Amino acid sequence: MSSETATITAANAPTHRASRLDRFLMQGGIVITFLVVAVVATALIEPRFLNRLNLLNVMRNFALLLIPSLAQMLVMTAGGFDLSVGAVVAATSVVTAAVMLVGSGYFPGMELALIIASLVIALGVGALVGLVNAGLVSAFSLSPFMVTLAMMSVLMGIALYFTQGIPIYGVADSFIANVGRGQFLSLPIVLWVALGVLAACIVMQRFTALGRHIYAVGSDQRSARLSGVATGRTLIAAYMLAGLLAALTGFLMTSRLGSGQSTIGGTLALETIAAAVIGGVSLRGGVGRAELVALAALFLSVIANAMNLVQVDSKYQTLVLGAVLIVALAIERLLLRKRQA
């Protein structure tokens, strides 16, 4: 090798390293780094973190954050927001418990039928909320932020009025034992459900027309419409899927808590947006991968568990979540500038 060639190679080496680093960060390296650091730091600071019972608790919390985070990802990828996701979780938790409580009086001893009926009704409520959100956003060109904020207020008001803030008990014992506390291959049932939802989202994004259309609508709705994409139906599909996933979360949370509660999900909108943004979902739409959102949800679950283990006050936990979201937004802005450079 000539001295001139060697000089050029040496000069270009930092640039190549920088470009590889940029690609790593843009392809999910940030959330992977965050997760590894969080796990290692928590394990060093608090040895109880690696206790089997604690890890099971982390996995259950991760599952119950992952499903609504995927719901948020779908809507954000389509160019919107869904601030009503937490309210849907609360409302469907109340619906699930109420159906079981009332149904047990009419159909004693038919727990399985009541569980299935409560799931179907809860999913119906979630799909209806998603349809209304999408209809208002698509047909009237309203702001997704304001529409879903209003829907959140409506649903929370209905749930609180119906329950008066008191949990609804009467949930089937088999539902709590087999779903909320059940395990399969030493892993929680709720985790298996969440992983199934994650796999379905990955397949939809990569291999279906709906997945491609959601990306197209989020990237540029006008161009997507001119390309023949049914933008209205795509938005309806995205919001209805989000509603279904939020309803499924409410159903699973009821099995975990053993009651229907109108007060759960208060911070879920913030948590799911944080998971989506940390996972690389663009606030402008058109960018988002389910597997990275899953890693971000796991990262947030580890952080929350670490703060619980060291007994950080709940008020400060919310502060930490907000700070993490701000950092994620700043990183998202920097990566956007790199993509446009």
PDB file of C-alpha atoms in Angstrom, residues 1-296:
ATOM      1  CA  MET A   1       0.000   0.000   0.000  1.00  0.00           C
ATOM      2  CA  SER A   2       1.367   3.444  -0.939  1.00  0.00           C
ATOM      3  CA  SER A   3       1.846   6.118   1.693  1.00  0.00           C
ATOM      4  CA  GLU A   4      -0.759   8.280  -0.052  1.00  0.00           C
ATOM      5  CA  THR A   5      -3.376   5.491   0.064  1.00  0.00           C
ATOM      6  CA  ALA A   6      -2.584   4.811   3.710  1.00  0.00           C
ATOM      7  CA  THR A   7      -3.036   8.479   4.524  1.00  0.00           C
ATOM      8  CA  ILE A   8      -6.440   8.590   2.806  1.00  0.00           C
ATOM      9  CA  THR A   9      -7.555   5.406   4.570  1.00  0.00           C
ATOM     10  CA  ALA A  10      -6.500   6.758   7.957  1.00  0.00           C
ATOM     11  CA  ALA A  11      -8.289  10.021   7.295  1.00  0.00           C
ATOM     12  CA  ASN A  12     -11.512   8.242   6.315  1.00  0.00           C
ATOM     13  CA  ALA A  13     -11.478   5.820   9.271  1.00  0.00           C
ATOM     14  CA  PRO A  14     -13.158   8.198  11.756  1.00  0.00           C
ATOM     15  CA  THR A  15     -15.824   8.993   9.180  1.00  0.00           C
ATOM     16  CA  HIS A  16     -16.556   5.296   8.640  1.00  0.00           C
ATOM     17  CA  ARG A  17     -16.729   4.731  12.374  1.00  0.00           C
ATOM     18  CA  ALA A  18     -19.081   7.683  12.759  1.00  0.00           C
ATOM     19  CA  SER A  19     -21.333   6.460   9.955  1.00  0.00           C
ATOM     20  CA  ARG A  20     -21.500   2.985  11.515  1.00  0.00           C
ATOM     21  CA  LEU A  21     -22.381   4.552  14.862  1.00  0.00           C
ATOM     22  CA  ASP A  22     -25.073   6.688  13.236  1.00  0.00           C
ATOM     23  CA  ARG A  23     -26.577   3.622  11.548  1.00  0.00           C
ATOM     24  CA  PHE A  24     -26.503   1.730  14.843  1.00  0.00           C
ATOM     25  CA  LEU A  25     -28.295   4.573  16.640  1.00  0.00           C
ATOM     26  CA  MET A  26     -30.878   5.009  13.889  1.00  0.00           C
ATOM     27  CA  GLN A  27     -31.596   1.271  13.784  1.00  0.00           C
ATOM     28  CA  GLY A  28     -32.437   0.941  17.448  1.00  0.00           C
ATOM     29  CA  GLY A  29     -29.065   1.240  19.107  1.00  0.00           C
ATOM     30  CA  ILE A  30     -30.294   3.914  21.517  1.00  0.00           C
ATOM     31  CA  VAL A  31     -33.004   1.808  23.119  1.00  0.00           C
ATOM     32  CA  ILE A  32     -30.715  -1.243  23.218  1.00  0.00           C
ATOM     33  CA  THR A  33     -28.040   0.802  25.001  1.00  0.00           C
ATOM     34  CA  PHE A  34     -30.602   2.263  27.418  1.00  0.00           C
ATOM     35  CA  LEU A  35     -31.937  -1.206  28.236  1.00  0.00           C
ATOM     36  CA  VAL A  36     -28.525  -2.813  28.801  1.00  0.00           C
ATOM     37  CA  VAL A  37     -27.370   0.057  31.036  1.00  0.00           C
ATOM     38  CA  ALA A  38     -30.621  -0.032  33.023  1.00  0.00           C
ATOM     39  CA  VAL A  39     -30.453  -3.799  33.619  1.00  0.00           C
ATOM     40  CA  VAL A  40     -26.769  -3.819  34.590  1.00  0.00           C
ATOM     41  CA  ALA A  41     -27.053  -0.743  36.834  1.00  0.00           C
ATOM     42  CA  THR A  42     -30.180  -2.033  38.584  1.00  0.00           C
ATOM     43  CA  ALA A  43     -28.638  -5.469  39.173  1.00  0.00           C
ATOM     44  CA  LEU A  44     -25.516  -3.861  40.696  1.00  0.00           C
ATOM     45  CA  ILE A  45     -27.393  -1.375  42.867  1.00  0.00           C
ATOM     46  CA  GLU A  46     -30.194  -3.685  44.016  1.00  0.00           C
ATOM     47  CA  PRO A  47     -29.415  -7.449  44.143  1.00  0.00           C
ATOM     48  CA  ARG A  48     -33.121  -8.233  44.672  1.00  0.00           C
ATOM     49  CA  PHE A  49     -33.694  -7.263  41.047  1.00  0.00           C
ATOM     50  CA  LEU A  50     -32.487 -10.687  39.880  1.00  0.00           C
ATOM     51  CA  ASN A  51     -34.782 -12.547  42.288  1.00  0.00           C
ATOM     52  CA  ARG A  52     -37.094 -14.883  40.336  1.00  0.00           C
ATOM     53  CA  LEU A  53     -40.290 -13.465  41.859  1.00  0.00           C
ATOM     54  CA  ASN A  54     -39.159  -9.933  41.059  1.00  0.00           C
ATOM     55  CA  LEU A  55     -38.314 -10.867  37.470  1.00  0.00           C
ATOM     56  CA  LEU A  56     -41.785 -12.408  37.101  1.00  0.00           C
ATOM     57  CA  ASN A  57     -43.235  -9.143  38.353  1.00  0.00           C
ATOM     58  CA  VAL A  58     -41.134  -7.198  35.826  1.00  0.00           C
ATOM     59  CA  MET A  59     -42.365  -9.466  33.024  1.00  0.00           C
ATOM     60  CA  ARG A  60     -46.018  -8.988  33.990  1.00  0.00           C
ATOM     61  CA  ASN A  61     -45.627  -5.212  34.150  1.00  0.00           C
ATOM     62  CA  PHE A  62     -43.737  -5.260  30.854  1.00  0.00           C
ATOM     63  CA  ALA A  63     -46.535  -7.228  29.189  1.00  0.00           C
ATOM     64  CA  LEU A  64     -49.195  -4.813  30.436  1.00  0.00           C
ATOM     65  CA  LEU A  65     -47.194  -1.857  29.116  1.00  0.00           C
ATOM     66  CA  LEU A  66     -46.172  -3.483  25.839  1.00  0.00           C
ATOM     67  CA  ILE A  67     -49.689  -4.086  24.517  1.00  0.00           C
ATOM     68  CA  PRO A  68     -50.950  -0.470  24.851  1.00  0.00           C
ATOM     69  CA  SER A  69     -47.546   0.803  23.655  1.00  0.00           C
ATOM     70  CA  LEU A  70     -48.032  -1.162  20.446  1.00  0.00           C
ATOM     71  CA  ALA A  71     -51.478   0.426  20.198  1.00  0.00           C
ATOM     72  CA  GLN A  72     -49.895   3.861  20.516  1.00  0.00           C
ATOM     73  CA  MET A  73     -47.246   2.910  17.946  1.00  0.00           C
ATOM     74  CA  LEU A  74     -49.877   2.010  15.344  1.00  0.00           C
ATOM     75  CA  VAL A  75     -51.635   5.358  15.690  1.00  0.00           C
ATOM     76  CA  MET A  76     -48.417   7.384  15.800  1.00  0.00           C
ATOM     77  CA  THR A  77     -47.040   5.570  12.761  1.00  0.00           C
ATOM     78  CA  ALA A  78     -50.233   6.566  10.948  1.00  0.00           C
ATOM     79  CA  GLY A  79     -49.506  10.194  11.837  1.00  0.00           C
ATOM     80  CA  GLY A  80     -51.705  10.588  14.916  1.00  0.00           C
ATOM     81  CA  PHE A  81     -51.840  10.282  18.699  1.00  0.00           C
ATOM     82  CA  ASP A  82     -54.103   8.374  21.057  1.00  0.00           C
ATOM     83  CA  LEU A  83     -54.342  10.024  24.457  1.00  0.00           C
ATOM     84  CA  SER A  84     -57.444   7.946  25.231  1.00  0.00           C
ATOM     85  CA  VAL A  85     -55.542   4.664  25.533  1.00  0.00           C
ATOM     86  CA  GLY A  86     -55.412   4.804  29.345  1.00  0.00           C
ATOM     87  CA  ALA A  87     -59.091   5.711  29.588  1.00  0.00           C
ATOM     88  CA  VAL A  88     -60.000   2.758  27.341  1.00  0.00           C
ATOM     89  CA  VAL A  89     -58.012   0.489  29.658  1.00  0.00           C
ATOM     90  CA  ALA A  90     -59.913   1.820  32.698  1.00  0.00           C
ATOM     91  CA  ALA A  91     -63.318   1.674  31.008  1.00  0.00           C
ATOM     92  CA  THR A  92     -62.846  -1.880  29.731  1.00  0.00           C
ATOM     93  CA  SER A  93     -61.556  -2.991  33.129  1.00  0.00           C
ATOM     94  CA  VAL A  94     -64.841  -1.766  34.625  1.00  0.00           C
ATOM     95  CA  VAL A  95     -66.833  -3.420  31.825  1.00  0.00           C
ATOM     96  CA  THR A  96     -64.991  -6.733  32.273  1.00  0.00           C
ATOM     97  CA  ALA A  97     -65.648  -6.869  36.016  1.00  0.00           C
ATOM     98  CA  ALA A  98     -69.251  -5.665  35.669  1.00  0.00           C
ATOM     99  CA  VAL A  99     -70.119  -8.344  33.100  1.00  0.00           C
ATOM    100  CA  MET A 100     -68.711 -11.079  35.332  1.00  0.00           C
ATOM    101  CA  LEU A 101     -70.398  -9.705  38.453  1.00  0.00           C
ATOM    102  CA  VAL A 102     -73.834  -9.322  36.880  1.00  0.00           C
ATOM    103  CA  GLY A 103     -73.560 -12.476  34.796  1.00  0.00           C
ATOM    104  CA  SER A 104     -72.659 -14.651  37.778  1.00  0.00           C
ATOM    105  CA  GLY A 105     -76.078 -13.891  39.264  1.00  0.00           C
ATOM    106  CA  TYR A 106     -77.889 -15.110  36.145  1.00  0.00           C
ATOM    107  CA  PHE A 107     -75.516 -17.883  35.102  1.00  0.00           C
ATOM    108  CA  PRO A 108     -73.905 -19.365  38.225  1.00  0.00           C
ATOM    109  CA  GLY A 109     -71.149 -21.879  37.616  1.00  0.00           C
ATOM    110  CA  MET A 110     -70.515 -20.700  34.049  1.00  0.00           C
ATOM    111  CA  GLU A 111     -67.256 -18.858  34.670  1.00  0.00           C
ATOM    112  CA  LEU A 112     -65.639 -19.683  31.315  1.00  0.00           C
ATOM    113  CA  ALA A 113     -68.643 -18.387  29.368  1.00  0.00           C
ATOM    114  CA  LEU A 114     -68.654 -15.191  31.434  1.00  0.00           C
ATOM    115  CA  ILE A 115     -64.924 -14.673  30.893  1.00  0.00           C
ATOM    116  CA  ILE A 116     -65.347 -15.051  27.123  1.00  0.00           C
ATOM    117  CA  ALA A 117     -68.407 -12.774  27.129  1.00  0.00           C
ATOM    118  CA  SER A 118     -66.582 -10.087  29.102  1.00  0.00           C
ATOM    119  CA  LEU A 119     -63.633 -10.260  26.684  1.00  0.00           C
ATOM    120  CA  VAL A 120     -65.895  -9.925  23.635  1.00  0.00           C
ATOM    121  CA  ILE A 121     -67.790  -6.984  25.131  1.00  0.00           C
ATOM    122  CA  ALA A 122     -64.573  -5.267  26.263  1.00  0.00           C
ATOM    123  CA  LEU A 123     -63.049  -5.649  22.796  1.00  0.00           C
ATOM    124  CA  GLY A 124     -66.277  -4.284  21.305  1.00  0.00           C
ATOM    125  CA  VAL A 125     -66.019  -1.192  23.498  1.00  0.00           C
ATOM    126  CA  GLY A 126     -62.386  -0.687  22.483  1.00  0.00           C
ATOM    127  CA  ALA A 127     -63.174  -1.095  18.779  1.00  0.00           C
ATOM    128  CA  LEU A 128     -66.074   1.364  19.057  1.00  0.00           C
ATOM    129  CA  VAL A 129     -63.882   3.985  20.734  1.00  0.00           C
ATOM    130  CA  GLY A 130     -61.259   3.530  18.018  1.00  0.00           C
ATOM    131  CA  LEU A 131     -63.913   3.872  15.317  1.00  0.00           C
ATOM    132  CA  VAL A 132     -65.252   7.101  16.803  1.00  0.00           C
ATOM    133  CA  ASN A 133     -61.741   8.536  17.175  1.00  0.00           C
ATOM    134  CA  ALA A 134     -60.855   7.658  13.578  1.00  0.00           C
ATOM    135  CA  GLY A 135     -64.164   8.946  12.251  1.00  0.00           C
ATOM    136  CA  LEU A 136     -63.713  12.336  13.888  1.00  0.00           C
ATOM    137  CA  VAL A 137     -60.082  12.607  12.769  1.00  0.00           C
ATOM    138  CA  SER A 138     -60.675  11.400   9.206  1.00  0.00           C
ATOM    139  CA  ALA A 139     -64.103  12.736   8.286  1.00  0.00           C
ATOM    140  CA  PHE A 140     -63.802  16.151   9.942  1.00  0.00           C
ATOM    141  CA  SER A 141     -60.017  16.616   9.731  1.00  0.00           C
ATOM    142  CA  LEU A 142     -59.859  17.256  13.462  1.00  0.00           C
ATOM    143  CA  SER A 143     -56.647  17.163  15.474  1.00  0.00           C
ATOM    144  CA  PRO A 144     -55.932  13.626  16.743  1.00  0.00           C
ATOM    145  CA  PHE A 145     -54.515  15.180  19.902  1.00  0.00           C
ATOM    146  CA  MET A 146     -57.711  17.078  20.725  1.00  0.00           C
ATOM    147  CA  VAL A 147     -60.080  14.281  19.651  1.00  0.00           C
ATOM    148  CA  THR A 148     -58.422  11.644  21.785  1.00  0.00           C
ATOM    149  CA  LEU A 149     -57.981  14.082  24.686  1.00  0.00           C
ATOM    150  CA  ALA A 150     -61.746  14.711  24.614  1.00  0.00           C
ATOM    151  CA  MET A 151     -62.421  10.970  24.346  1.00  0.00           C
ATOM    152  CA  MET A 152     -60.173  10.358  27.346  1.00  0.00           C
ATOM    153  CA  SER A 153     -62.207  12.849  29.381  1.00  0.00           C
ATOM    154  CA  VAL A 154     -65.520  11.302  28.305  1.00  0.00           C
ATOM    155  CA  LEU A 155     -64.477   7.731  29.079  1.00  0.00           C
ATOM    156  CA  MET A 156     -62.942   8.601  32.443  1.00  0.00           C
ATOM    157  CA  GLY A 157     -66.094  10.519  33.378  1.00  0.00           C
ATOM    158  CA  ILE A 158     -68.342   7.595  32.451  1.00  0.00           C
ATOM    159  CA  ALA A 159     -66.168   5.075  34.304  1.00  0.00           C
ATOM    160  CA  LEU A 160     -66.003   7.228  37.447  1.00  0.00           C
ATOM    161  CA  TYR A 161     -69.758   7.908  37.362  1.00  0.00           C
ATOM    162  CA  PHE A 162     -70.552   4.220  36.943  1.00  0.00           C
ATOM    163  CA  THR A 163     -68.273   3.075  39.770  1.00  0.00           C
ATOM    164  CA  GLN A 164     -68.227   6.186  41.985  1.00  0.00           C
ATOM    165  CA  GLY A 165     -64.497   5.517  42.245  1.00  0.00           C
ATOM    166  CA  ILE A 166     -65.093   2.185  44.018  1.00  0.00           C
ATOM    167  CA  PRO A 167     -63.527  -1.004  42.550  1.00  0.00           C
ATOM    168  CA  ILE A 168     -65.944  -3.583  41.154  1.00  0.00           C
ATOM    169  CA  TYR A 169     -65.359  -7.003  42.628  1.00  0.00           C
ATOM    170  CA  GLY A 170     -66.934 -10.321  41.662  1.00  0.00           C
ATOM    171  CA  VAL A 171     -64.330 -11.248  39.052  1.00  0.00           C
ATOM    172  CA  ALA A 172     -64.226 -15.001  38.393  1.00  0.00           C
ATOM    173  CA  ASP A 173     -61.674 -16.793  40.581  1.00  0.00           C
ATOM    174  CA  SER A 174     -60.520 -18.949  37.662  1.00  0.00           C
ATOM    175  CA  PHE A 175     -59.896 -15.768  35.652  1.00  0.00           C
ATOM    176  CA  ILE A 176     -57.575 -14.417  38.337  1.00  0.00           C
ATOM    177  CA  ALA A 177     -55.829 -17.751  38.927  1.00  0.00           C
ATOM    178  CA  ASN A 178     -55.368 -18.829  35.293  1.00  0.00           C
ATOM    179  CA  VAL A 179     -54.829 -15.495  33.540  1.00  0.00           C
ATOM    180  CA  GLY A 180     -53.714 -12.901  36.073  1.00  0.00           C
ATOM    181  CA  ARG A 181     -51.471 -15.241  38.055  1.00  0.00           C
ATOM    182  CA  GLY A 182     -51.171 -18.168  35.661  1.00  0.00           C
ATOM    183  CA  GLN A 183     -47.927 -19.343  34.075  1.00  0.00           C
ATOM    184  CA  PHE A 184     -46.965 -21.429  31.065  1.00  0.00           C
ATOM    185  CA  LEU A 185     -43.420 -22.779  30.760  1.00  0.00           C
ATOM    186  CA  SER A 186     -42.561 -20.765  33.893  1.00  0.00           C
ATOM    187  CA  LEU A 187     -43.552 -17.481  32.214  1.00  0.00           C
ATOM    188  CA  PRO A 188     -46.682 -15.427  32.988  1.00  0.00           C
ATOM    189  CA  ILE A 189     -49.703 -15.982  30.748  1.00  0.00           C
ATOM    190  CA  VAL A 190     -50.024 -12.225  30.221  1.00  0.00           C
ATOM    191  CA  LEU A 191     -46.476 -12.196  28.846  1.00  0.00           C
ATOM    192  CA  TRP A 192     -47.344 -14.909  26.314  1.00  0.00           C
ATOM    193  CA  VAL A 193     -50.372 -12.876  25.239  1.00  0.00           C
ATOM    194  CA  ALA A 194     -48.224  -9.749  24.844  1.00  0.00           C
ATOM    195  CA  LEU A 195     -45.588 -11.625  22.829  1.00  0.00           C
ATOM    196  CA  GLY A 196     -48.346 -12.961  20.572  1.00  0.00           C
ATOM    197  CA  VAL A 197     -49.585  -9.411  19.987  1.00  0.00           C
ATOM    198  CA  LEU A 198     -46.002  -8.279  19.305  1.00  0.00           C
ATOM    199  CA  ALA A 199     -45.498 -11.061  16.737  1.00  0.00           C
ATOM    200  CA  ALA A 200     -48.772 -10.137  15.019  1.00  0.00           C
ATOM    201  CA  CYS A 201     -47.742  -6.460  14.830  1.00  0.00           C
ATOM    202  CA  ILE A 202     -44.346  -7.348  13.348  1.00  0.00           C
ATOM    203  CA  VAL A 203     -45.969  -9.541  10.702  1.00  0.00           C
ATOM    204  CA  MET A 204     -48.535  -6.846   9.892  1.00  0.00           C
ATOM    205  CA  GLN A 205     -45.902  -4.139   9.533  1.00  0.00           C
ATOM    206  CA  ARG A 206     -43.541  -6.156   7.352  1.00  0.00           C
ATOM    207  CA  PHE A 207     -45.721  -8.419   5.262  1.00  0.00           C
ATOM    208  CA  THR A 208     -49.224  -6.952   4.850  1.00  0.00           C
ATOM    209  CA  ALA A 209     -50.777  -4.232   2.727  1.00  0.00           C
ATOM    210  CA  LEU A 210     -52.304  -2.648   5.830  1.00  0.00           C
ATOM    211  CA  GLY A 211     -48.862  -2.272   7.400  1.00  0.00           C
ATOM    212  CA  ARG A 212     -47.500  -0.594   4.260  1.00  0.00           C
ATOM    213  CA  HIS A 213     -50.544   1.665   4.033  1.00  0.00           C
ATOM    214  CA  ILE A 214     -50.176   2.802   7.666  1.00  0.00           C
ATOM    215  CA  TYR A 215     -46.565   3.793   6.932  1.00  0.00           C
ATOM    216  CA  ALA A 216     -47.637   5.581   3.748  1.00  0.00           C
ATOM    217  CA  VAL A 217     -50.451   7.531   5.420  1.00  0.00           C
ATOM    218  CA  GLY A 218     -48.172   8.553   8.273  1.00  0.00           C
ATOM    219  CA  SER A 219     -45.405   9.671   5.924  1.00  0.00           C
ATOM    220  CA  ASP A 220     -47.582  11.805   3.651  1.00  0.00           C
ATOM    221  CA  GLN A 221     -51.347  11.395   3.680  1.00  0.00           C
ATOM    222  CA  ARG A 222     -51.893  13.395   0.498  1.00  0.00           C
ATOM    223  CA  SER A 223     -49.311  11.422  -1.478  1.00  0.00           C
ATOM    224  CA  ALA A 224     -50.738   8.172  -0.135  1.00  0.00           C
ATOM    225  CA  ARG A 225     -54.220   9.173  -1.295  1.00  0.00           C
ATOM    226  CA  LEU A 226     -52.917  10.079  -4.754  1.00  0.00           C
ATOM    227  CA  SER A 227     -51.183   6.674  -4.879  1.00  0.00           C
ATOM    228  CA  GLY A 228     -54.488   4.899  -4.413  1.00  0.00           C
ATOM    229  CA  VAL A 229     -54.315   4.220  -0.674  1.00  0.00           C
ATOM    230  CA  ALA A 230     -57.698   4.410   1.061  1.00  0.00           C
ATOM    231  CA  THR A 231     -56.476   6.808   3.744  1.00  0.00           C
ATOM    232  CA  GLY A 232     -59.779   6.958   5.620  1.00  0.00           C
ATOM    233  CA  ARG A 233     -60.066   3.187   5.934  1.00  0.00           C
ATOM    234  CA  THR A 234     -56.394   2.943   6.909  1.00  0.00           C
ATOM    235  CA  LEU A 235     -56.867   5.455   9.725  1.00  0.00           C
ATOM    236  CA  ILE A 236     -59.981   3.606  10.881  1.00  0.00           C
ATOM    237  CA  ALA A 237     -58.047   0.338  10.919  1.00  0.00           C
ATOM    238  CA  ALA A 238     -55.156   1.886  12.889  1.00  0.00           C
ATOM    239  CA  TYR A 239     -57.381   3.491  15.521  1.00  0.00           C
ATOM    240  CA  MET A 240     -59.636   0.444  15.848  1.00  0.00           C
ATOM    241  CA  LEU A 241     -56.634  -1.838  16.307  1.00  0.00           C
ATOM    242  CA  ALA A 242     -55.352   0.569  18.946  1.00  0.00           C
ATOM    243  CA  GLY A 243     -58.734   0.457  20.677  1.00  0.00           C
ATOM    244  CA  LEU A 244     -58.757  -3.344  20.580  1.00  0.00           C
ATOM    245  CA  LEU A 245     -55.270  -3.571  22.080  1.00  0.00           C
ATOM    246  CA  ALA A 246     -56.125  -1.062  24.810  1.00  0.00           C
ATOM    247  CA  ALA A 247     -59.271  -3.053  25.606  1.00  0.00           C
ATOM    248  CA  LEU A 248     -57.254  -6.264  25.776  1.00  0.00           C
ATOM    249  CA  THR A 249     -54.951  -4.523  28.254  1.00  0.00           C
ATOM    250  CA  GLY A 250     -57.936  -3.550  30.413  1.00  0.00           C
ATOM    251  CA  PHE A 251     -59.165  -7.148  30.342  1.00  0.00           C
ATOM    252  CA  LEU A 252     -55.742  -8.479  31.393  1.00  0.00           C
ATOM    253  CA  MET A 253     -55.273  -5.823  34.077  1.00  0.00           C
ATOM    254  CA  THR A 254     -58.583  -6.867  35.609  1.00  0.00           C
ATOM    255  CA  SER A 255     -57.274 -10.411  35.934  1.00  0.00           C
ATOM    256  CA  ARG A 256     -54.129  -9.071  37.595  1.00  0.00           C
ATOM    257  CA  LEU A 257     -55.925  -6.758  40.033  1.00  0.00           C
ATOM    258  CA  GLY A 258     -58.895  -9.030  40.722  1.00  0.00           C
ATOM    259  CA  SER A 259     -61.321  -6.136  40.234  1.00  0.00           C
ATOM    260  CA  GLY A 260     -62.471  -3.540  37.742  1.00  0.00           C
ATOM    261  CA  GLN A 261     -61.053  -0.115  38.532  1.00  0.00           C
ATOM    262  CA  SER A 262     -61.874   3.229  36.956  1.00  0.00           C
ATOM    263  CA  THR A 263     -58.679   4.812  38.251  1.00  0.00           C
ATOM    264  CA  ILE A 264     -56.103   2.659  36.474  1.00  0.00           C
ATOM    265  CA  GLY A 265     -54.322   3.888  33.363  1.00  0.00           C
ATOM    266  CA  GLY A 266     -53.990   7.486  34.519  1.00  0.00           C
ATOM    267  CA  THR A 267     -50.380   7.777  33.327  1.00  0.00           C
ATOM    268  CA  LEU A 268     -50.642   5.199  30.554  1.00  0.00           C
ATOM    269  CA  ALA A 269     -50.911   7.748  27.736  1.00  0.00           C
ATOM    270  CA  LEU A 270     -47.604   9.306  28.813  1.00  0.00           C
ATOM    271  CA  GLU A 271     -45.968   5.903  29.337  1.00  0.00           C
ATOM    272  CA  THR A 272     -47.019   4.552  25.940  1.00  0.00           C
ATOM    273  CA  ILE A 273     -45.917   7.694  24.121  1.00  0.00           C
ATOM    274  CA  ALA A 274     -42.590   7.481  25.969  1.00  0.00           C
ATOM    275  CA  ALA A 275     -42.189   3.820  24.975  1.00  0.00           C
ATOM    276  CA  ALA A 276     -43.030   4.635  21.359  1.00  0.00           C
ATOM    277  CA  VAL A 277     -40.650   7.605  21.118  1.00  0.00           C
ATOM    278  CA  ILE A 278     -37.801   5.815  22.900  1.00  0.00           C
ATOM    279  CA  GLY A 279     -38.439   2.915  20.524  1.00  0.00           C
ATOM    280  CA  GLY A 280     -37.859   5.174  17.528  1.00  0.00           C
ATOM    281  CA  VAL A 281     -41.423   5.976  16.475  1.00  0.00           C
ATOM    282  CA  SER A 282     -41.456   9.371  14.789  1.00  0.00           C
ATOM    283  CA  LEU A 283     -43.744  12.074  16.155  1.00  0.00           C
ATOM    284  CA  ARG A 284     -44.382  13.028  12.534  1.00  0.00           C
ATOM    285  CA  GLY A 285     -45.578   9.584  11.519  1.00  0.00           C
ATOM    286  CA  GLY A 286     -44.364   7.082   8.960  1.00  0.00           C
ATOM    287  CA  VAL A 287     -41.574   5.591  11.121  1.00  0.00           C
ATOM    288  CA  GLY A 288     -41.896   2.889  13.771  1.00  0.00           C
ATOM    289  CA  ARG A 289     -40.972  -0.737  14.452  1.00  0.00           C
ATOM    290  CA  ALA A 290     -42.827  -2.943  16.900  1.00  0.00           C
ATOM    291  CA  GLU A 291     -39.756  -4.818  18.132  1.00  0.00           C
ATOM    292  CA  LEU A 292     -37.999  -1.588  19.147  1.00  0.00           C
ATOM    293  CA  VAL A 293     -41.095  -0.370  20.958  1.00  0.00           C
ATOM    294  CA  ALA A 294     -41.046  -3.682  22.850  1.00  0.00           C
ATOM    295  CA  LEU A 295     -37.456  -3.037  23.960  1.00  0.00           C
ATOM    296  CA  ALA A 296     -38.426   0.475  25.050  1.00  0.00           C
TER     297      ALA A 296
END
